[in-house]
mmCIF file of C-alpha atoms in Angstrom:
data_model
loop_
_atom_site.group_PDB
_atom_site.id
_atom_site.type_symbol
_atom_site.label_atom_id
_atom_site.label_comp_id
_atom_site.label_asym_id
_atom_site.label_seq_id
_atom_site.Cartn_x
_atom_site.Cartn_y
_atom_site.Cartn_z
ATOM 1 C CA MET A 2 0.000 0.000 0.000
ATOM 2 C CA THR A 3 1.464 3.351 -1.051
ATOM 3 C CA LEU A 4 0.786 6.332 1.213
ATOM 4 C CA PRO A 5 1.739 9.982 0.815
ATOM 5 C CA GLY A 6 4.732 11.228 2.754
ATOM 6 C CA LEU A 7 4.094 11.357 6.506
ATOM 7 C CA ALA A 8 5.083 14.424 8.524
ATOM 8 C CA ASN A 9 6.471 14.479 12.054
ATOM 9 C CA GLY A 10 5.174 17.892 13.091
ATOM 10 C CA HIS A 11 6.989 18.239 16.421
ATOM 11 C CA SER A 12 10.330 16.713 17.356
ATOM 12 C CA HIS A 13 13.046 17.197 19.945
ATOM 13 C CA ALA A 14 15.630 14.845 18.453
ATOM 14 C CA PHE A 15 17.965 14.813 21.439
ATOM 15 C CA HIS A 16 15.212 13.506 23.752
ATOM 16 C CA ARG A 17 15.814 10.121 22.110
ATOM 17 C CA GLY A 18 18.659 9.732 24.596
ATOM 18 C CA LEU A 19 16.078 9.419 27.393
ATOM 19 C CA ARG A 20 14.047 6.543 25.938
ATOM 20 C CA GLY A 21 13.619 3.750 28.455
ATOM 21 C CA ARG A 22 15.613 5.632 31.122
ATOM 22 C CA THR A 23 13.078 7.818 32.980
ATOM 23 C CA HIS A 24 10.497 5.394 34.365
ATOM 24 C CA ALA A 25 11.850 4.497 37.796
ATOM 25 C CA GLY A 26 10.362 6.223 40.837
ATOM 26 C CA GLY A 27 7.300 7.852 39.284
ATOM 27 C CA GLY A 28 7.296 11.630 39.051
ATOM 28 C CA THR A 29 5.690 14.200 36.772
ATOM 29 C CA PHE A 30 6.415 16.161 33.626
ATOM 30 C CA TRP A 31 8.431 18.584 35.753
ATOM 31 C CA THR A 32 10.691 15.902 37.267
ATOM 32 C CA TRP A 33 11.164 14.370 33.815
ATOM 33 C CA ARG A 34 12.206 17.813 32.576
ATOM 34 C CA GLN A 35 15.185 17.874 34.958
ATOM 35 C CA GLU A 36 16.495 14.664 33.407
ATOM 36 C CA MET A 37 16.018 16.201 29.960
ATOM 37 C CA TYR A 38 18.016 19.278 31.011
ATOM 38 C CA ALA A 39 20.843 17.067 32.259
ATOM 39 C CA LEU A 40 21.017 15.318 28.881
ATOM 40 C CA ALA A 41 20.938 18.649 27.024
ATOM 41 C CA SER A 42 23.914 19.870 29.057
ATOM 42 C CA ARG A 43 26.155 17.180 27.521
ATOM 43 C CA LEU A 44 25.558 17.967 23.845
ATOM 44 C CA ASP A 45 27.855 19.861 21.495
ATOM 45 C CA PRO A 46 27.617 20.295 17.695
ATOM 46 C CA ASP A 47 29.457 17.043 16.955
ATOM 47 C CA SER A 48 27.497 14.852 19.371
ATOM 48 C CA TYR A 49 24.259 16.601 18.422
ATOM 49 C CA PHE A 50 24.900 15.815 14.762
ATOM 50 C CA SER A 51 25.596 12.153 15.534
ATOM 51 C CA LEU A 52 22.504 11.725 17.682
ATOM 52 C CA ALA A 53 20.188 13.663 15.352
ATOM 53 C CA ARG A 54 21.402 11.774 12.270
ATOM 54 C CA ALA A 55 20.557 8.489 13.986
ATOM 55 C CA VAL A 56 17.160 9.758 15.140
ATOM 56 C CA PHE A 57 16.248 11.155 11.727
ATOM 57 C CA ALA A 58 17.271 7.834 10.163
ATOM 58 C CA GLU A 59 15.054 6.022 12.684
ATOM 59 C CA MET A 60 12.186 8.350 11.696
ATOM 60 C CA ALA A 61 12.697 7.682 7.994
ATOM 61 C CA LEU A 62 12.853 3.940 8.549
ATOM 62 C CA ALA A 63 9.502 4.150 10.367
ATOM 63 C CA GLY A 64 7.848 6.069 7.512
ATOM 64 C CA PHE A 65 8.328 9.747 8.299
ATOM 65 C CA THR A 66 9.416 11.752 5.263
ATOM 66 C CA ALA A 67 9.450 15.226 6.857
ATOM 67 C CA VAL A 68 10.175 16.478 10.361
ATOM 68 C CA GLY A 69 9.701 19.741 12.216
ATOM 69 C CA GLU A 70 12.580 20.028 14.672
ATOM 70 C CA PHE A 71 11.659 22.367 17.542
ATOM 71 C CA HIS A 72 15.194 23.624 18.089
ATOM 72 C CA TYR A 73 16.267 25.451 21.234
ATOM 73 C CA LEU A 74 19.772 24.068 21.939
ATOM 74 C CA HIS A 75 21.506 27.139 20.544
ATOM 75 C CA HIS A 76 24.649 27.814 22.578
ATOM 76 C CA ASP A 77 27.358 25.998 24.494
ATOM 77 C CA GLN A 78 26.995 24.502 27.966
ATOM 78 C CA HIS A 79 27.734 27.871 29.573
ATOM 79 C CA GLY A 80 25.292 29.808 27.434
ATOM 80 C CA HIS A 81 28.003 31.303 25.224
ATOM 81 C CA SER A 82 27.611 31.556 21.481
ATOM 82 C CA TYR A 83 29.648 29.211 19.287
ATOM 83 C CA ALA A 84 31.944 30.759 16.670
ATOM 84 C CA ASP A 85 29.131 29.932 14.287
ATOM 85 C CA PRO A 86 26.103 31.190 16.271
ATOM 86 C CA ASN A 87 23.959 28.578 14.509
ATOM 87 C CA ALA A 88 26.367 25.668 14.874
ATOM 88 C CA MET A 89 23.757 23.492 16.553
ATOM 89 C CA GLY A 90 21.105 24.315 13.946
ATOM 90 C CA HIS A 91 23.527 23.606 11.126
ATOM 91 C CA ALA A 92 24.354 20.254 12.768
ATOM 92 C CA LEU A 93 20.638 19.384 12.600
ATOM 93 C CA MET A 94 20.452 20.432 8.954
ATOM 94 C CA GLN A 95 23.439 18.253 8.056
ATOM 95 C CA ALA A 96 22.015 15.341 10.034
ATOM 96 C CA ALA A 97 18.703 15.523 8.164
ATOM 97 C CA THR A 98 20.494 15.790 4.823
ATOM 98 C CA GLU A 99 22.503 12.631 5.476
ATOM 99 C CA ALA A 100 19.441 10.778 6.764
ATOM 100 C CA GLY A 101 17.525 11.857 3.645
ATOM 101 C CA ILE A 102 14.531 13.314 5.482
ATOM 102 C CA ARG A 103 12.895 16.659 4.713
ATOM 103 C CA LEU A 104 13.498 19.143 7.577
ATOM 104 C CA THR A 105 11.821 22.266 8.886
ATOM 105 C CA LEU A 106 14.194 23.736 11.458
ATOM 106 C CA ILE A 107 11.894 25.580 13.863
ATOM 107 C CA ASP A 108 14.244 27.969 15.654
ATOM 108 C CA VAL A 109 12.955 28.751 19.138
ATOM 109 C CA CYS A 110 12.990 32.037 21.016
ATOM 110 C CA TYR A 111 13.521 31.204 24.700
ATOM 111 C CA LEU A 112 14.073 34.077 27.142
ATOM 112 C CA ALA A 113 12.791 33.236 30.641
ATOM 113 C CA GLY A 114 13.155 30.403 33.133
ATOM 114 C CA GLY A 115 9.451 29.946 33.721
ATOM 115 C CA LEU A 116 6.322 31.723 34.902
ATOM 116 C CA VAL A 117 4.705 31.924 38.322
ATOM 117 C CA ALA A 118 1.915 34.049 39.705
ATOM 118 C CA THR A 119 4.304 36.955 40.348
ATOM 119 C CA GLY A 120 5.938 36.949 36.925
ATOM 120 C CA HIS A 121 8.690 35.395 34.828
ATOM 121 C CA LEU A 122 11.617 33.660 36.489
ATOM 122 C CA PRO A 123 15.288 34.122 35.615
ATOM 123 C CA LEU A 124 16.945 31.406 33.612
ATOM 124 C CA ASP A 125 18.183 28.343 35.429
ATOM 125 C CA PRO A 126 21.900 27.696 34.684
ATOM 126 C CA LEU A 127 20.881 24.635 32.662
ATOM 127 C CA GLN A 128 18.571 26.820 30.529
ATOM 128 C CA THR A 129 21.153 29.431 29.554
ATOM 129 C CA ARG A 130 22.197 27.514 26.449
ATOM 130 C CA PHE A 131 18.591 27.720 25.211
ATOM 131 C CA ALA A 132 18.343 31.506 25.443
ATOM 132 C CA ASP A 133 19.512 34.434 23.374
ATOM 133 C CA GLU A 134 20.281 37.716 25.120
ATOM 134 C CA ASP A 135 16.953 39.181 24.033
ATOM 135 C CA VAL A 136 14.465 38.930 21.174
ATOM 136 C CA ASP A 137 16.556 41.211 18.948
ATOM 137 C CA HIS A 138 19.611 38.980 19.324
ATOM 138 C CA TRP A 139 17.435 35.944 18.561
ATOM 139 C CA GLU A 140 16.083 37.612 15.426
ATOM 140 C CA ALA A 141 19.573 38.612 14.302
ATOM 141 C CA ARG A 142 20.876 35.071 14.812
ATOM 142 C CA ILE A 143 18.158 33.377 12.791
ATOM 143 C CA GLY A 144 18.670 35.875 9.973
ATOM 144 C CA SER A 145 21.597 33.808 8.718
ATOM 145 C CA LEU A 146 19.603 30.558 8.562
ATOM 146 C CA LYS A 147 18.609 29.803 4.995
ATOM 147 C CA ASP A 148 16.138 27.488 3.293
ATOM 148 C CA GLY A 149 17.510 24.710 1.100
ATOM 149 C CA ASP A 150 16.182 22.108 -1.323
ATOM 150 C CA ARG A 151 14.925 19.899 1.485
ATOM 151 C CA VAL A 152 15.238 22.379 4.370
ATOM 152 C CA ARG A 153 12.876 25.098 5.540
ATOM 153 C CA VAL A 154 13.404 27.525 8.420
ATOM 154 C CA GLY A 155 10.532 28.251 10.768
ATOM 155 C CA VAL A 156 10.332 30.083 14.084
ATOM 156 C CA ALA A 157 8.815 29.487 17.495
ATOM 157 C CA ALA A 158 8.021 31.104 20.789
ATOM 158 C CA HIS A 159 8.894 28.272 23.145
ATOM 159 C CA SER A 160 5.836 28.905 25.334
ATOM 160 C CA VAL A 161 4.195 31.742 27.252
ATOM 161 C CA ARG A 162 6.221 30.444 30.215
ATOM 162 C CA ALA A 163 9.554 31.040 28.487
ATOM 163 C CA VAL A 164 8.651 34.142 26.458
ATOM 164 C CA PRO A 165 7.290 37.277 28.161
ATOM 165 C CA ALA A 166 4.171 38.705 26.546
ATOM 166 C CA GLU A 167 5.852 41.975 25.561
ATOM 167 C CA VAL A 168 7.986 40.216 22.930
ATOM 168 C CA LEU A 169 5.336 37.923 21.438
ATOM 169 C CA THR A 170 4.332 40.474 18.809
ATOM 170 C CA LYS A 171 7.964 40.847 17.746
ATOM 171 C CA ILE A 172 8.245 37.082 17.260
ATOM 172 C CA GLY A 173 5.121 37.089 15.115
ATOM 173 C CA GLU A 174 6.557 39.885 12.975
ATOM 174 C CA ALA A 175 9.879 38.056 12.642
ATOM 175 C CA ALA A 176 8.064 34.953 11.426
ATOM 176 C CA GLY A 177 6.647 36.706 8.375
ATOM 177 C CA GLU A 178 5.244 33.969 6.150
ATOM 178 C CA ARG A 179 7.287 31.219 7.766
ATOM 179 C CA PRO A 180 5.757 28.547 10.011
ATOM 180 C CA LEU A 181 5.300 29.728 13.605
ATOM 181 C CA HIS A 182 5.026 27.119 16.378
ATOM 182 C CA VAL A 183 4.496 27.367 20.132
ATOM 183 C CA HIS A 184 4.021 24.934 23.024
ATOM 184 C CA LEU A 185 0.531 25.688 24.325
ATOM 185 C CA SER A 186 -1.275 24.581 27.500
ATOM 186 C CA GLU A 187 0.591 21.309 27.838
ATOM 187 C CA GLN A 188 0.263 21.436 31.631
ATOM 188 C CA PRO A 189 -2.434 22.840 33.962
ATOM 189 C CA ALA A 190 0.336 24.624 35.901
ATOM 190 C CA GLU A 191 1.099 26.697 32.793
ATOM 191 C CA ASN A 192 -2.527 27.762 32.549
ATOM 192 C CA ALA A 193 -2.727 28.624 36.251
ATOM 193 C CA ALA A 194 0.437 30.743 36.205
ATOM 194 C CA THR A 195 -0.593 32.580 33.044
ATOM 195 C CA GLN A 196 -4.047 33.290 34.423
ATOM 196 C CA ALA A 197 -2.601 34.498 37.726
ATOM 197 C CA PHE A 198 -0.030 36.853 36.197
ATOM 198 C CA TYR A 199 -1.704 38.003 32.979
ATOM 199 C CA GLY A 200 -5.363 37.384 33.755
ATOM 200 C CA ARG A 201 -5.579 35.486 30.471
ATOM 201 C CA THR A 202 -5.278 31.907 29.268
ATOM 202 C CA PRO A 203 -2.174 31.129 27.190
ATOM 203 C CA THR A 204 -4.363 30.975 24.061
ATOM 204 C CA GLU A 205 -5.911 34.356 24.825
ATOM 205 C CA LEU A 206 -2.439 35.814 25.392
ATOM 206 C CA LEU A 207 -1.280 34.605 21.974
ATOM 207 C CA ALA A 208 -4.431 36.034 20.397
ATOM 208 C CA ASP A 209 -3.829 39.404 22.071
ATOM 209 C CA HIS A 210 -0.464 39.619 20.327
ATOM 210 C CA GLY A 211 -1.555 38.448 16.896
ATOM 211 C CA LEU A 212 0.100 35.030 16.963
ATOM 212 C CA LEU A 213 -2.920 32.920 16.038
ATOM 213 C CA GLY A 214 -3.644 32.166 12.384
ATOM 214 C CA PRO A 215 -3.139 29.660 9.546
ATOM 215 C CA ARG A 216 0.664 29.815 9.714
ATOM 216 C CA THR A 217 0.685 29.023 13.469
ATOM 217 C CA THR A 218 0.764 25.593 15.083
ATOM 218 C CA ALA A 219 -0.113 25.191 18.759
ATOM 219 C CA VAL A 220 1.760 22.156 20.059
ATOM 220 C CA HIS A 221 -0.116 19.896 22.515
ATOM 221 C CA ALA A 222 -3.119 22.216 23.110
ATOM 222 C CA THR A 223 -4.149 19.818 25.857
ATOM 223 C CA HIS A 224 -5.829 21.859 28.590
ATOM 224 C CA LEU A 225 -8.099 24.317 26.782
ATOM 225 C CA THR A 226 -11.237 26.235 27.703
ATOM 226 C CA ASP A 227 -14.240 26.447 25.390
ATOM 227 C CA THR A 228 -13.136 29.982 24.513
ATOM 228 C CA ASP A 229 -9.627 28.736 23.690
ATOM 229 C CA ILE A 230 -11.017 26.092 21.326
ATOM 230 C CA LYS A 231 -13.183 28.666 19.595
ATOM 231 C CA GLY A 232 -10.259 31.064 19.275
ATOM 232 C CA LEU A 233 -7.919 28.482 17.786
ATOM 233 C CA GLY A 234 -10.558 27.128 15.433
ATOM 234 C CA SER A 235 -11.872 30.477 14.190
ATOM 235 C CA THR A 236 -8.336 31.564 13.237
ATOM 236 C CA GLN A 237 -7.522 28.192 11.616
ATOM 237 C CA THR A 238 -4.572 27.758 13.935
ATOM 238 C CA SER A 239 -3.262 24.201 13.652
ATOM 239 C CA ALA A 240 -2.929 21.964 16.703
ATOM 240 C CA CYS A 241 -0.126 19.395 16.823
ATOM 241 C CA PHE A 242 -0.946 16.424 19.025
ATOM 242 C CA CYS A 243 1.823 14.090 20.214
ATOM 243 C CA PRO A 244 -0.128 11.116 21.614
ATOM 244 C CA THR A 245 2.778 8.849 22.545
ATOM 245 C CA THR A 246 4.511 11.655 24.431
ATOM 246 C CA GLU A 247 1.377 13.027 26.038
ATOM 247 C CA ARG A 248 0.571 9.661 27.557
ATOM 248 C CA ASP A 249 4.212 8.908 28.439
ATOM 249 C CA LEU A 250 4.475 12.168 30.406
ATOM 250 C CA ALA A 251 0.951 11.898 31.859
ATOM 251 C CA ASP A 252 0.050 15.221 30.237
ATOM 252 C CA GLY A 253 -3.588 14.384 29.566
ATOM 253 C CA ILE A 254 -5.840 13.978 26.531
ATOM 254 C CA GLY A 255 -6.470 17.073 24.435
ATOM 255 C CA PRO A 256 -9.760 17.984 22.697
ATOM 256 C CA ALA A 257 -8.775 16.853 19.200
ATOM 257 C CA ARG A 258 -12.243 16.297 17.751
ATOM 258 C CA ARG A 259 -13.582 19.536 19.200
ATOM 259 C CA LEU A 260 -10.648 21.500 17.772
ATOM 260 C CA ALA A 261 -11.124 19.932 14.345
ATOM 261 C CA ASP A 262 -14.850 20.698 14.433
ATOM 262 C CA ALA A 263 -14.065 24.310 15.413
ATOM 263 C CA GLY A 264 -11.823 24.737 12.358
ATOM 264 C CA SER A 265 -8.297 23.859 13.527
ATOM 265 C CA PRO A 266 -6.300 21.565 11.227
ATOM 266 C CA LEU A 267 -4.646 18.783 13.236
ATOM 267 C CA THR A 268 -1.118 17.442 12.887
ATOM 268 C CA LEU A 269 0.979 14.821 14.686
ATOM 269 C CA GLY A 270 4.446 14.689 16.231
ATOM 270 C CA SER A 271 6.729 12.270 18.058
ATOM 271 C CA ASP A 272 7.997 15.025 20.401
ATOM 272 C CA GLN A 273 10.259 13.352 22.998
ATOM 273 C CA GLN A 274 10.815 10.159 20.936
ATOM 274 C CA ALA A 275 9.415 7.737 23.518
ATOM 275 C CA VAL A 276 8.127 6.062 20.336
ATOM 276 C CA ILE A 277 9.019 6.831 16.728
ATOM 277 C CA ASP A 278 6.189 5.409 14.642
ATOM 278 C CA PRO A 279 3.752 7.506 12.579
ATOM 279 C CA PHE A 280 1.106 4.770 12.735
ATOM 280 C CA GLU A 281 1.236 4.716 16.519
ATOM 281 C CA GLU A 282 0.753 8.494 16.593
ATOM 282 C CA LEU A 283 -2.200 8.561 14.191
ATOM 283 C CA ARG A 284 -3.880 5.637 15.930
ATOM 284 C CA GLY A 285 -3.179 7.291 19.269
ATOM 285 C CA LEU A 286 -5.122 10.368 18.224
ATOM 286 C CA GLU A 287 -8.225 8.263 17.582
ATOM 287 C CA MET A 288 -7.725 5.897 20.517
ATOM 288 C CA HIS A 289 -7.374 8.727 23.025
ATOM 289 C CA GLU A 290 -10.639 10.165 21.708
ATOM 290 C CA ARG A 291 -12.302 6.771 22.158
ATOM 291 C CA LEU A 292 -11.086 6.537 25.749
ATOM 292 C CA ALA A 293 -12.230 10.067 26.550
ATOM 293 C CA THR A 294 -15.665 9.802 24.915
ATOM 294 C CA GLY A 295 -16.647 6.136 24.854
ATOM 295 C CA GLU A 296 -17.228 6.385 21.093
ATOM 296 C CA ARG A 297 -15.419 4.776 18.149
ATOM 297 C CA GLY A 298 -14.715 6.347 14.799
ATOM 298 C CA ARG A 299 -14.105 9.875 16.011
ATOM 299 C CA PHE A 300 -11.836 10.244 12.966
ATOM 300 C CA THR A 301 -12.117 8.138 9.806
ATOM 301 C CA PRO A 302 -9.056 6.264 8.532
ATOM 302 C CA GLY A 303 -8.904 8.799 5.693
ATOM 303 C CA ASP A 304 -8.987 11.675 8.197
ATOM 304 C CA LEU A 305 -6.032 10.191 10.050
ATOM 305 C CA ILE A 306 -3.923 9.825 6.908
ATOM 306 C CA MET A 307 -4.734 13.428 5.935
ATOM 307 C CA ILE A 308 -3.710 14.645 9.401
ATOM 308 C CA ALA A 309 -0.461 12.654 9.225
ATOM 309 C CA SER A 310 0.411 13.759 5.698
ATOM 310 C CA GLU A 311 -0.997 16.813 3.927
ATOM 311 C CA ASP A 312 -1.984 18.803 7.026
ATOM 312 C CA GLY A 313 1.316 17.988 8.681
ATOM 313 C CA TYR A 314 3.325 19.091 5.661
ATOM 314 C CA ARG A 315 1.397 22.357 5.430
ATOM 315 C CA SER A 316 2.102 23.223 9.070
ATOM 316 C CA LEU A 317 5.828 22.782 8.374
ATOM 317 C CA GLY A 318 5.867 25.156 5.427
ATOM 318 C CA TRP A 319 5.647 22.568 2.639
ATOM 319 C CA ALA A 320 2.310 23.653 1.185
ATOM 320 C CA ASP A 321 2.409 21.244 -1.762
ATOM 321 C CA GLY A 322 3.631 18.194 0.172
ATOM 322 C CA GLY A 323 1.917 15.204 1.716
ATOM 323 C CA ARG A 324 0.012 14.339 -1.462
ATOM 324 C CA ILE A 325 0.528 11.941 -4.354
ATOM 325 C CA ALA A 326 -0.284 13.997 -7.431
ATOM 326 C CA ASP A 327 1.371 15.444 -10.517
ATOM 327 C CA GLY A 328 3.505 18.455 -9.688
ATOM 328 C CA THR A 329 3.932 17.681 -5.986
ATOM 329 C CA PRO A 330 7.148 16.567 -4.283
ATOM 330 C CA ALA A 331 7.816 12.866 -4.795
ATOM 331 C CA ASP A 332 7.539 11.908 -1.131
ATOM 332 C CA PHE A 333 5.777 8.636 -0.383
ATOM 333 C CA VAL A 334 5.854 5.541 1.797
ATOM 334 C CA VAL A 335 5.228 1.926 0.780
ATOM 335 C CA VAL A 336 3.818 -0.312 3.526
ATOM 336 C CA ARG A 337 3.845 -4.104 3.305
ATOM 337 C CA SER A 338 0.402 -5.676 3.237
ATOM 338 C CA ASP A 339 1.690 -9.223 3.814
ATOM 339 C CA SER A 340 3.333 -8.961 7.229
ATOM 340 C CA VAL A 341 2.038 -10.734 10.314
ATOM 341 C CA ARG A 342 0.508 -7.403 11.398
ATOM 342 C CA THR A 343 -1.043 -6.270 8.124
ATOM 343 C CA MET A 344 -2.143 -9.548 6.554
ATOM 344 C CA GLY A 345 -5.897 -9.409 5.929
ATOM 345 C CA ALA A 346 -6.290 -5.692 6.612
ATOM 346 C CA ARG A 347 -8.399 -3.722 4.146
ATOM 347 C CA PRO A 348 -6.169 -1.376 2.131
ATOM 348 C CA ASP A 349 -8.090 1.701 3.267
ATOM 349 C CA GLN A 350 -7.646 0.659 6.916
ATOM 350 C CA ILE A 351 -4.074 -0.602 6.807
ATOM 351 C CA ALA A 352 -2.909 2.259 9.045
ATOM 352 C CA TYR A 353 -4.862 0.629 11.874
ATOM 353 C CA ALA A 354 -2.829 -2.575 11.494
ATOM 354 C CA ALA A 355 0.630 -1.425 10.386
ATOM 355 C CA SER A 356 3.599 -0.300 12.420
ATOM 356 C CA GLY A 357 6.843 1.333 11.404
ATOM 357 C CA ALA A 358 8.293 -2.173 11.103
ATOM 358 C CA ASP A 359 6.057 -2.748 8.053
ATOM 359 C CA VAL A 360 7.523 0.148 6.058
ATOM 360 C CA ASP A 361 9.278 -1.301 3.020
ATOM 361 C CA GLN A 362 10.170 1.719 0.868
ATOM 362 C CA VAL A 363 10.499 5.444 1.615
ATOM 363 C CA VAL A 364 11.043 8.040 -1.094
ATOM 364 C CA VAL A 365 11.833 11.709 -0.424
ATOM 365 C CA ALA A 366 12.124 14.194 -3.291
ATOM 366 C CA GLY A 367 12.353 11.263 -5.681
ATOM 367 C CA HIS A 368 15.250 9.651 -3.793
ATOM 368 C CA ARG A 369 14.722 6.228 -2.255
ATOM 369 C CA ILE A 370 16.119 6.482 1.287
ATOM 370 C CA VAL A 371 14.616 3.198 2.540
ATOM 371 C CA ARG A 372 14.726 0.129 0.294
ATOM 372 C CA ASP A 373 13.434 -3.299 1.313
ATOM 373 C CA GLY A 374 13.124 -2.123 4.905
ATOM 374 C CA GLN A 375 16.743 -0.923 5.089
ATOM 375 C CA HIS A 376 17.841 2.691 5.511
ATOM 376 C CA GLN A 377 20.485 4.119 3.203
ATOM 377 C CA LEU A 378 22.835 4.735 6.170
ATOM 378 C CA GLY A 379 22.549 1.161 7.380
ATOM 379 C CA SER A 380 21.225 0.303 10.834
ATOM 380 C CA PRO A 381 19.870 3.296 12.813
ATOM 381 C CA ALA A 382 20.347 1.139 15.936
ATOM 382 C CA ARG A 383 24.093 1.030 15.325
ATOM 383 C CA LEU A 384 24.124 4.789 14.660
ATOM 384 C CA LEU A 385 22.240 5.323 17.912
ATOM 385 C CA GLU A 386 24.615 3.067 19.816
ATOM 386 C CA SER A 387 27.578 5.097 18.604
ATOM 387 C CA ALA A 388 25.876 8.424 19.326
ATOM 388 C CA LEU A 389 24.835 7.411 22.833
ATOM 389 C CA ASP A 390 28.321 6.079 23.596
ATOM 390 C CA GLN A 391 29.660 9.473 22.521
ATOM 391 C CA LEU A 392 27.360 11.100 25.078
ATOM 392 C CA GLY A 393 28.115 8.596 27.792
ATOM 393 C CA ALA A 394 24.373 7.840 27.877
ATOM 394 C CA ALA A 395 24.248 4.277 26.601
#
């Protein structure tokens, strides 16, 4: 069965180093975040390239043909700029090129250490490598990032926790016509702090500063009010759900069907790489809805493929991608219909049976990067082993 190219709308490639290593002793999103910060502190351009190349190869092998990398590891471990201020971003671009996957590098503005009822917190020492001096320095740095044949540059406000409201408008202006992404209402604590300090929900705060609209993608959009849903839908702001991450981190189940009905296009992402499998993400979107509502068929199989392909591509700045048609990029995925998982499945429902292990061929821009279930770089597992050894994380 041939499917259009599948887009990974939200990725933090380096989080792959945490897979299977954060589950002892319970905890919350916030305790998990400290382990993530510790991993981030060990990366440099060389190790970031090695890890990202392996992760992007793993994505391609599973059937992803495009990825939006939400990139905030900008500086060295002490928060100082590299000789090339975009050394880490360029490492990601090179990694995607070698892995053969289409990349939108979503460069993140990150300025504050968090938000509480009394205002924004200073940066934690572990966060200094994420942050530019101010929004003007961020804008100047990203000015040297350029699109390529299989690379697009987008922008992001990390979240209303990490970006004070007074600079949100500036970020929107800097985006221009490029994709604009933002983490939104992933945790109830974010909503409570924003309401306490600004007297607004995070969605309302973005609306106040002109950041909602068709070029914007709200990532997670989990804990929303009725007014938030209406605001996102009426502006055609996309919502990127990351089901495998949202359940791994105990984030909650977002209102996917209600957002879609309100007018928000939906997309999917692997986020923290607890799982890299586009079929698991698209099934997760429907299965979470079933658990929350007690109803089946909240999205049709065709809806789910559209969300995973064309809508995902559009949110990453590839307006003509995610379709199989004359004049569109030659990105597509061939899934085996004779495996132990897919045997007997109806072709139009194969996404409910398949996993990334059933992907046989992957083509990006007319180049076959997966052939007979093998990636062009060889085994992503061996690449990952080498990258994790380099980090001392294996």
